[in-house]
Tab-separated table of C-alpha atoms in Angstrom:
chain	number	residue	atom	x	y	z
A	364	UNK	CA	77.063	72.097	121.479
A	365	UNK	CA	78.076	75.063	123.431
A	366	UNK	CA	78.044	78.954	121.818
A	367	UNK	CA	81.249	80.016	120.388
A	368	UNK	CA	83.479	81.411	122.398
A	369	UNK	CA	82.560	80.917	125.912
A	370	UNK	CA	84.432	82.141	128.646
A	371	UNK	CA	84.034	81.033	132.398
A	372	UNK	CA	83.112	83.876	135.264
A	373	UNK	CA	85.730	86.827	135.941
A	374	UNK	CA	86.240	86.900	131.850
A	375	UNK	CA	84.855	87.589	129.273
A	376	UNK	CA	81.083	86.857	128.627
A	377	UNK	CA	80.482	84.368	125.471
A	378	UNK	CA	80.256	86.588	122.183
A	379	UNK	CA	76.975	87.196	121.056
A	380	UNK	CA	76.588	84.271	118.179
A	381	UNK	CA	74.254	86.283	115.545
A	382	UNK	CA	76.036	88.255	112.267
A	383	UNK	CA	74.240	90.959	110.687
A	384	UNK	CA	73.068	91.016	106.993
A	385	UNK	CA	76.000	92.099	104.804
A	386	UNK	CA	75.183	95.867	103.034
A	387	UNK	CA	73.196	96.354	99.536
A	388	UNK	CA	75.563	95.776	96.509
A	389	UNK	CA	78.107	97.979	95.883
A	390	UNK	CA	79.408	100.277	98.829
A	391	UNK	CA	82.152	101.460	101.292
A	392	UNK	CA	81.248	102.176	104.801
A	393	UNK	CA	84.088	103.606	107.201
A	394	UNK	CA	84.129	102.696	111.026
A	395	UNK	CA	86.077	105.164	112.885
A	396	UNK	CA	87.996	103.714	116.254
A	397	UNK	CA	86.519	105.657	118.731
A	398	UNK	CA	83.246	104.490	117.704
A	399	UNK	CA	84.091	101.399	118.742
A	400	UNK	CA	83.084	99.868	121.984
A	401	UNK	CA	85.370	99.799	125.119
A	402	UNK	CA	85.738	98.292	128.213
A	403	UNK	CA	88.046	98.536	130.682
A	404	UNK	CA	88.263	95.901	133.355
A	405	UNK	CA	91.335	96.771	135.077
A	406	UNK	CA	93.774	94.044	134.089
A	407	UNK	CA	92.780	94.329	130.279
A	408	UNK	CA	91.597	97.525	128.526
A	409	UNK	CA	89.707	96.474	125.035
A	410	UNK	CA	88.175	97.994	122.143
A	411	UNK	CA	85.613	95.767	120.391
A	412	UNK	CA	84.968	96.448	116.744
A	413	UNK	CA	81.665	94.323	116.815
A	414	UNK	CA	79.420	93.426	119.443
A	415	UNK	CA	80.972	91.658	122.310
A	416	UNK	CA	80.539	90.785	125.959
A	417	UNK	CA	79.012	93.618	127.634
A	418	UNK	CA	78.975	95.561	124.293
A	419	UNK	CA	76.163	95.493	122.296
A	420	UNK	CA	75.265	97.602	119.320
A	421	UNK	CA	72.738	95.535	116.695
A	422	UNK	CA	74.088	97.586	113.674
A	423	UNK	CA	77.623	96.099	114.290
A	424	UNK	CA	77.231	92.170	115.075
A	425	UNK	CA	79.468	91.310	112.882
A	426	UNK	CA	80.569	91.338	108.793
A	427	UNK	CA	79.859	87.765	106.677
A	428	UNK	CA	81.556	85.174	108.764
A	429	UNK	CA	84.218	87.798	109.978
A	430	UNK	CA	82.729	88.037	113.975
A	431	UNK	CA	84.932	89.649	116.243
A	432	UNK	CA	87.965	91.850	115.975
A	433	UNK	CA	89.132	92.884	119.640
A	434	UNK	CA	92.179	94.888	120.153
A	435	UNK	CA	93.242	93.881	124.047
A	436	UNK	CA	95.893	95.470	126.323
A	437	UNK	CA	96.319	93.012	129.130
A	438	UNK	CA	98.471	94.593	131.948
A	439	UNK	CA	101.797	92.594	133.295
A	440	UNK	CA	101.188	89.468	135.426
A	441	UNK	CA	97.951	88.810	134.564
A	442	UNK	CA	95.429	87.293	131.170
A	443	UNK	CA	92.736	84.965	130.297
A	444	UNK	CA	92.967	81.957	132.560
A	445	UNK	CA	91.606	78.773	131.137
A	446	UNK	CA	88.778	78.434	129.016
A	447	UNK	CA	86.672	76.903	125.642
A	448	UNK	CA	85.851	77.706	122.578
A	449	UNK	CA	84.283	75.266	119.611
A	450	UNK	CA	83.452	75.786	116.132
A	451	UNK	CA	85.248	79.251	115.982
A	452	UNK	CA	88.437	80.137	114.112
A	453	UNK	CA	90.539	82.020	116.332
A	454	UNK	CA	93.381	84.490	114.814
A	455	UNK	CA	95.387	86.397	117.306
A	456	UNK	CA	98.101	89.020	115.955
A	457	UNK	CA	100.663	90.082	118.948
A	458	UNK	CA	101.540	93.654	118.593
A	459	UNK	CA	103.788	94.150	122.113
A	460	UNK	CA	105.120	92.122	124.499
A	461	UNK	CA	104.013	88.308	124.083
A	462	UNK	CA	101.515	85.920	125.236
A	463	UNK	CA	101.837	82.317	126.834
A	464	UNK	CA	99.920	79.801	124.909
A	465	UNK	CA	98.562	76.086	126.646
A	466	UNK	CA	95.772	74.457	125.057
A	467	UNK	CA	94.359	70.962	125.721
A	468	UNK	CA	95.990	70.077	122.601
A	469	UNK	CA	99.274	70.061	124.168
A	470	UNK	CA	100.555	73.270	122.873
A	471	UNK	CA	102.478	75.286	125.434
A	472	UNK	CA	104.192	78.432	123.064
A	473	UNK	CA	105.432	82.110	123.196
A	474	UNK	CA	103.559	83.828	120.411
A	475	UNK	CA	106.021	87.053	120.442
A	476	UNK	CA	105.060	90.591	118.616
A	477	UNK	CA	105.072	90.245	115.113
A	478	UNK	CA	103.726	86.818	115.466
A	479	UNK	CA	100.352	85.188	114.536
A	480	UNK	CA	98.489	82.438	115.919
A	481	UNK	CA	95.434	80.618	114.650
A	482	UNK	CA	93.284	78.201	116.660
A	483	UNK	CA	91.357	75.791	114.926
A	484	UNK	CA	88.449	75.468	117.616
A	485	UNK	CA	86.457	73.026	116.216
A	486	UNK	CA	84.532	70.148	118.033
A	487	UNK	CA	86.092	72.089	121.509
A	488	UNK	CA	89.685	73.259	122.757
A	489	UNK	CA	90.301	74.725	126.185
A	490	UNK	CA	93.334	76.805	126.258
A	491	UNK	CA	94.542	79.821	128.265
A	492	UNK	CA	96.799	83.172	127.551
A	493	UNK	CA	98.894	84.578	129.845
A	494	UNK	CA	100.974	88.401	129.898
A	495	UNK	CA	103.843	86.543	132.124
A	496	UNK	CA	106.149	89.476	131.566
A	497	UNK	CA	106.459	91.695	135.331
A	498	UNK	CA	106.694	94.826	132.963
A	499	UNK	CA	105.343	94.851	129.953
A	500	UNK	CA	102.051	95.131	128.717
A	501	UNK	CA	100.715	92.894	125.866
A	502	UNK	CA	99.001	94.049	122.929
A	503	UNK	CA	97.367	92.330	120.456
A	504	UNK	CA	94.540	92.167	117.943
A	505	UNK	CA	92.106	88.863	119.038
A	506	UNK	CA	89.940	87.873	115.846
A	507	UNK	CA	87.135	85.488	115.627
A	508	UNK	CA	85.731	83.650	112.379
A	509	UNK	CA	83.534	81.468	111.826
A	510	UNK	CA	84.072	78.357	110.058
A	511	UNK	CA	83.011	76.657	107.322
A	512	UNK	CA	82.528	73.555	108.637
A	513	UNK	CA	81.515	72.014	112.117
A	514	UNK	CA	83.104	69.437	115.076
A	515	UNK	CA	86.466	69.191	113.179
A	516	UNK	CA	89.697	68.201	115.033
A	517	UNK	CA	91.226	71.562	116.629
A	518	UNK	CA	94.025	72.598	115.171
A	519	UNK	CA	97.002	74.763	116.104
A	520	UNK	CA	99.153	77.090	113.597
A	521	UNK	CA	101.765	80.119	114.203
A	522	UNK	CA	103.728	81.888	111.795
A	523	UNK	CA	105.440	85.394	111.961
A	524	UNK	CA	104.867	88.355	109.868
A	525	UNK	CA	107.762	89.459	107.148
A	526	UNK	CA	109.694	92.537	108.577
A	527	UNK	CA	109.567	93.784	105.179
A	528	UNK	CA	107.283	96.391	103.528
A	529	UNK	CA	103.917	94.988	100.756
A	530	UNK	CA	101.754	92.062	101.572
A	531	UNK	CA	101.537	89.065	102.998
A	532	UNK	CA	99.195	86.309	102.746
A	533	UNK	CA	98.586	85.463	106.888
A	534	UNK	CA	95.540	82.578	105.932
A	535	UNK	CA	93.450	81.387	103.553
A	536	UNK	CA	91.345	78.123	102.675
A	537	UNK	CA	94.427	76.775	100.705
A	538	UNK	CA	96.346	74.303	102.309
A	539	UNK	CA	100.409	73.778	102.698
A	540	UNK	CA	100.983	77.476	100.899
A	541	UNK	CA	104.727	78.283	102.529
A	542	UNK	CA	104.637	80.938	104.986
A	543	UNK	CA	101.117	81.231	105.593
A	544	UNK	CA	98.105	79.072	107.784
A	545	UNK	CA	95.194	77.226	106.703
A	546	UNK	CA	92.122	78.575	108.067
A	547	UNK	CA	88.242	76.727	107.450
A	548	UNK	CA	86.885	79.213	106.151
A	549	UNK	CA	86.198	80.456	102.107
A	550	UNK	CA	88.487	83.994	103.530
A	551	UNK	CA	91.926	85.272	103.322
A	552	UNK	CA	93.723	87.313	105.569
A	553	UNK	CA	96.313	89.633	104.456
A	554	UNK	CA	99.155	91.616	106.793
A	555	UNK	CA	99.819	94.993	105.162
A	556	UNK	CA	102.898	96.058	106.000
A	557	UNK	CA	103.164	99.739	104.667
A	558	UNK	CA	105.843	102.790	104.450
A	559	UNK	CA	104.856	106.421	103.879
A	560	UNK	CA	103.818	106.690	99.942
A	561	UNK	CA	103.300	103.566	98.986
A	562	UNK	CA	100.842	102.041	97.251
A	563	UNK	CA	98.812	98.641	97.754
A	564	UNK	CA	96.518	97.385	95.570
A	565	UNK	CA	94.035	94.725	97.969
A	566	UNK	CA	93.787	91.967	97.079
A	567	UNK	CA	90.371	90.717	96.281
A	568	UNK	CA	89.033	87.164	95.135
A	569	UNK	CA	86.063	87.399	96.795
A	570	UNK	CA	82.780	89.620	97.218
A	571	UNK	CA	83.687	91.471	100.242
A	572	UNK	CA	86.264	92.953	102.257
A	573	UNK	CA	87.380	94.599	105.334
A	574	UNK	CA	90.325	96.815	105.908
A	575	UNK	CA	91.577	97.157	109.410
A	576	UNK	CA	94.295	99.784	110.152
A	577	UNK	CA	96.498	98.921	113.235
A	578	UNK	CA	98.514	101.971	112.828
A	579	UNK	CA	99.170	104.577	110.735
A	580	UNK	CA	97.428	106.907	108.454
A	581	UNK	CA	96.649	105.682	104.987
A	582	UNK	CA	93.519	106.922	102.303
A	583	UNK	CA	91.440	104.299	100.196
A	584	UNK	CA	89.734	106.400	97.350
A	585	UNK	CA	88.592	108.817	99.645
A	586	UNK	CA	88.549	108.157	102.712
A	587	UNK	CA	91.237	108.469	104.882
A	588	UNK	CA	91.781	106.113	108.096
A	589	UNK	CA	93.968	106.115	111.626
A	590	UNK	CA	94.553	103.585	113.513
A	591	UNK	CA	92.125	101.442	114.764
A	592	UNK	CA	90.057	102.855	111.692
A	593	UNK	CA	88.128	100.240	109.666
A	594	UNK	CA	87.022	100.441	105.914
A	595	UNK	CA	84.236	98.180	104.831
A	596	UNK	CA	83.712	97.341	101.076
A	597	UNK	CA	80.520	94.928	99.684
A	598	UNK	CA	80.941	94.589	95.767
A	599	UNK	CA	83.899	97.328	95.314
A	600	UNK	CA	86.156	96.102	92.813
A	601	UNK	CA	89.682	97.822	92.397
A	602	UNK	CA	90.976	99.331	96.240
A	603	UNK	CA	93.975	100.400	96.353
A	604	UNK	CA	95.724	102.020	99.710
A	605	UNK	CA	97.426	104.911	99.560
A	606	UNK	CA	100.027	105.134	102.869
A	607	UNK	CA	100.592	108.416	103.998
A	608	UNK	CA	102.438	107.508	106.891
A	609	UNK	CA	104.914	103.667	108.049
A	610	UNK	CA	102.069	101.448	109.388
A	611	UNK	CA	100.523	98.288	109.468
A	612	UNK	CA	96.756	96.654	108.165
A	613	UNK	CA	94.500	93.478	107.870
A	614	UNK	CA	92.767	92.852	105.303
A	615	UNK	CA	90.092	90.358	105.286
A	616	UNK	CA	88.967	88.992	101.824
A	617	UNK	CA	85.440	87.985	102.218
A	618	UNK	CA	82.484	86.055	100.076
């Protein structure tokens, strides 16, 4: 079959399909944003958390089955014309302005900000994702996972994010759970929704986890993230985050 994620000419090149080892037991690693990769192709400006397209850094392939986090700004008029993608779980958060979804599933949606879309990919879906607005530019977090099991039927979901403050459960490998999408994958995602001085305890089922901050400014134990920040925890039991400003996090709960 073809590699996940491939993308035809004047797009993006296919993400590199290799994850690195996880880290030895028991530790926190923090990835600032502007170390990061970038690339800036005009019509969409992106910052690529692990290696993608023409980015390539071997220490940062990916985390467990966790494989790309790219946050896109994709001027007015323009996007990702159509394409294909198998065997990948595909999350995309909307941050600003919205995108126009058609898939060869059928699907033709508006996935506004605050929204969340996740794209089953399994044994192949073409689909493309258009910034149709003559103004605005669209923002939005693209995340790649991937799945547990091969050459399923795709799958669309969409749900949109509480307005209010804690945390909400965005996916997970539980089925039919009210408010939230199935994904194929032993993970959970969680949308941390945050107010200056509160507290969140993550929450953790699994081995591993890793903290994205959208925005804000927030500490876990001691280290304090910004947006775009990421914290990385293998075996830590017990994080908590501490907001020191309103923003907004992932958190991906990870074997």
């Amino acid at each position: 079959g073809r590699s996940a994620g491939r993308r035809p000419a004047g797009s993006y090149i296919e993400a590199i399909a290799t994850t690195t080892p996880l880290p030895s037991p028991t530790m926190i690693t923090l990835r600032k944003s502007c170390d990061r990769g970038y690339a800036d192709h005009g019509w969409l400006k992106s910052f690529h958390s692990f290696s993608f397209a023409g980015y390539y850094d071997p220490a940062h392939m990916g985390f467990g089955n966790l494989r790309v986090i790219n946050e896109d700004k994709v001027r007015p008029l323009s996007g990702f014309a159509r394409h294909s993608h198998d065997n990948m779980e595909i999350l995309t958060c909307i941050l600003a302005g919205e995108v126009s979804h058609e898939d060869s599933m059928g699907n033709k949606t508006t996935i506004s900000a605050g929204e969340f879309q996740l794209m089953s990919a399994g044994s192949g879906v073409s689909h493309s994702e258009m910034n149709r607005h003559p103004a605005q530019t669209l923002h939005m977090l693209q995340i790649w996972l991937y799945p547990n099991v091969s050459n399923t039927p795709p799958r669309y979901q969409q749900i949109r994010a509480s307005d209010q403050p804690g945390i909400q459960l965005i996916a997970s490998p539980v089925e039919a759970i009210p408010g939230s999408m199935h994904i194929k994958q032993d993970a959970a995602i969680y949308r941390l929704k945050f107010t200056g001085g509160q507290h969140l305890v993550l929450p953790q089922q699994r081995q591993n986890g890793y903290l994205h901050l959208i925005k804000g400014q927030a500490t876990v134990r001691d280290y304090s993230l910004n947006s775009g920040d990421a914290l990385i925890s293998s075996a830590e039991r017990d994080l908590s985050l501490v907001a020191l400003t309103d923003g907004e996090a992932l958190w991906f709960d990870l074997p």
